[in-house]
Coordinates of C-alpha atoms in Angstrom, one line a residue:
M1 CA -25.7 44.9 -42.7
I2 CA -29.4 45.2 -43.3
R3 CA -30.8 46.4 -40.1
I4 CA -34.4 47.4 -39.5
T5 CA -35.0 50.0 -36.7
V6 CA -37.7 52.6 -36.7
N7 CA -38.4 55.1 -33.9
A8 CA -41.8 56.6 -34.8
A9 CA -42.6 58.2 -31.5
N10 CA -42.4 61.8 -32.9
S11 CA -43.4 61.0 -36.5
S12 CA -46.7 61.3 -38.3
D13 CA -47.9 58.3 -40.2
N14 CA -47.1 60.1 -43.5
D15 CA -43.6 60.9 -42.3
L16 CA -43.0 57.3 -41.3
K17 CA -44.4 56.0 -44.6
E18 CA -42.1 58.4 -46.6
Y19 CA -39.1 57.4 -44.5
L20 CA -39.7 53.7 -44.9
D21 CA -40.3 54.1 -48.7
S22 CA -37.0 55.9 -48.9
L23 CA -35.3 52.9 -47.4
G24 CA -36.8 50.6 -49.9
F25 CA -39.6 49.1 -47.8
S26 CA -42.9 47.9 -49.2
Q27 CA -46.3 47.2 -47.7
S28 CA -47.2 43.5 -47.2
P29 CA -49.8 41.6 -45.1
W30 CA -46.9 41.2 -42.6
G31 CA -46.2 44.9 -42.2
Q32 CA -43.1 46.6 -43.5
T33 CA -40.5 44.3 -45.1
P34 CA -37.3 45.2 -46.9
K35 CA -37.0 44.6 -50.6
L36 CA -34.0 42.3 -50.7
E37 CA -32.0 42.5 -53.9
K38 CA -30.1 39.2 -53.2
N39 CA -30.3 36.2 -51.0
I40 CA -28.8 36.7 -47.6
R41 CA -26.3 34.1 -46.5
L42 CA -26.8 34.5 -42.8
V43 CA -29.5 35.9 -40.6
F44 CA -28.9 36.9 -37.0
V45 CA -32.0 37.0 -34.8
G46 CA -32.1 38.7 -31.5
D47 CA -35.2 39.7 -29.5
A48 CA -36.7 43.2 -29.3
S49 CA -39.2 42.2 -26.7
A50 CA -36.6 41.0 -24.2
P51 CA -35.5 43.1 -21.3
K52 CA -33.4 46.1 -22.2
S53 CA -30.2 44.1 -21.4
E54 CA -31.2 41.7 -24.3
N55 CA -31.9 44.3 -26.9
F56 CA -29.4 45.5 -29.5
G57 CA -28.0 48.7 -28.0
S58 CA -25.0 50.4 -29.5
A59 CA -22.5 48.3 -27.5
E60 CA -24.3 45.1 -28.6
T61 CA -24.5 46.2 -32.2
E62 CA -20.8 47.1 -32.2
L63 CA -19.9 43.7 -30.8
L64 CA -22.1 41.9 -33.3
N65 CA -20.6 43.8 -36.1
K66 CA -17.1 42.8 -35.0
M67 CA -18.2 39.2 -34.7
I68 CA -19.6 39.3 -38.3
L69 CA -16.4 40.9 -39.7
A70 CA -14.2 38.4 -37.8
M71 CA -16.2 35.6 -39.5
G72 CA -14.9 36.9 -42.8
L73 CA -18.3 38.2 -43.8
R74 CA -19.3 41.7 -45.1
L75 CA -21.9 43.5 -43.1
D76 CA -24.2 43.7 -46.1
D77 CA -24.1 39.9 -46.5
V78 CA -26.2 39.4 -43.3
L79 CA -29.6 40.4 -42.0
V80 CA -30.1 41.3 -38.4
A81 CA -33.7 40.9 -37.2
H82 CA -35.7 40.5 -34.1
A83 CA -38.0 37.8 -32.9
A84 CA -40.6 40.2 -31.5
E85 CA -43.0 39.8 -34.4
M86 CA -42.8 36.2 -35.5
D87 CA -45.1 36.7 -38.6
L88 CA -42.8 39.5 -39.8
L89 CA -39.7 37.6 -38.9
T90 CA -40.9 34.5 -40.7
K91 CA -41.6 36.6 -43.8
Q92 CA -38.2 38.3 -43.6
I93 CA -36.4 34.9 -43.3
A94 CA -38.4 33.5 -46.2
D95 CA -37.5 36.5 -48.4
A96 CA -33.8 36.4 -47.3
D97 CA -33.6 32.6 -47.9
P98 CA -30.5 32.3 -45.8
E99 CA -28.2 29.2 -45.5
I100 CA -28.2 29.5 -41.7
I101 CA -30.0 31.5 -39.0
V102 CA -28.0 32.4 -35.8
A103 CA -30.4 32.7 -32.9
L104 CA -28.9 35.1 -30.4
G105 CA -30.1 34.2 -26.9
K106 CA -32.8 32.1 -25.3
I107 CA -35.9 34.1 -26.5
A108 CA -34.8 34.1 -30.1
T109 CA -33.9 30.4 -29.9
E110 CA -37.3 29.5 -28.5
A111 CA -39.2 31.6 -31.0
L112 CA -37.4 30.1 -34.0
L113 CA -37.2 26.4 -32.9
K114 CA -40.5 26.4 -30.9
I115 CA -38.9 24.5 -28.1
G116 CA -38.2 25.5 -24.5
E117 CA -35.0 23.6 -23.9
D118 CA -32.1 25.3 -22.0
L119 CA -29.9 27.4 -24.3
E120 CA -26.8 25.9 -22.8
K121 CA -27.9 22.5 -24.1
L122 CA -28.9 23.8 -27.6
R123 CA -26.1 26.3 -28.3
G124 CA -23.3 25.4 -30.6
N125 CA -25.3 22.8 -32.6
M126 CA -27.3 23.1 -35.7
H127 CA -31.1 22.5 -35.3
S128 CA -34.0 22.5 -37.7
S129 CA -37.7 23.0 -37.5
D130 CA -40.4 22.1 -39.9
H131 CA -41.7 25.6 -40.1
L132 CA -38.4 27.1 -41.4
K133 CA -37.8 26.0 -45.0
K134 CA -35.7 27.4 -47.8
K135 CA -37.3 28.4 -51.1
N136 CA -36.3 25.0 -52.5
G137 CA -38.1 23.2 -49.7
Q138 CA -35.0 22.2 -47.7
L139 CA -35.0 22.8 -44.0
M140 CA -33.2 25.9 -42.8
Y141 CA -30.7 25.4 -39.9
V142 CA -30.6 27.4 -36.7
L143 CA -27.5 27.8 -34.7
P144 CA -28.4 29.0 -31.2
T145 CA -25.7 30.9 -29.2
F146 CA -25.6 33.6 -26.6
H147 CA -26.7 37.2 -27.2
P148 CA -24.1 39.9 -27.5
A149 CA -25.5 41.5 -24.3
A150 CA -24.6 38.4 -22.4
L151 CA -21.0 38.6 -23.7
L152 CA -20.8 42.2 -22.5
R153 CA -21.9 41.1 -19.1
D154 CA -19.5 38.1 -19.0
S155 CA -16.5 38.4 -21.4
S156 CA -15.5 34.8 -20.7
M157 CA -18.4 33.7 -22.9
K158 CA -16.8 35.2 -26.0
K159 CA -14.6 32.2 -26.7
T160 CA -17.7 29.9 -26.5
V161 CA -19.7 32.1 -28.9
W162 CA -16.7 32.3 -31.3
E163 CA -16.5 28.5 -31.3
D164 CA -20.2 28.4 -32.1
L165 CA -19.8 30.9 -35.0
Q166 CA -17.0 28.9 -36.5
K167 CA -19.6 26.2 -37.3
V168 CA -21.4 28.6 -39.7

């Protein structure tokens, strides 16, 4: 899995730049973006600006990893990103050129689809938006579902999310 997480609280700008360079990052007008060596089949988008319960903590990450593996995918076939910086996210998605984007939770769904409908109504169905296009000009599809944090709070939702992910 290609995951981008940086904690720069105790780092100098030089240390951070060296660290990011060692991970294969490059400077762009959108900030730090990964150099992707191949197209990514699937992008999972959560939200880093949501309350702590909606962030990817270790339990959420572990559950998401299990879901990805259960789908028959390898972890390095997917990109996990956050909707906190839409310009950066849009650039990451364009670079990855995925077949499908899975929006994890209400905030990520609203950010990607630019609509404020109830997640319960949107989840489980493919949606498209004119601003999300593949390199060949075709629309990218977004599959909204619940965030792993919600599944940890209510395990009865796991079956619903599994059914959603089977549509990928």
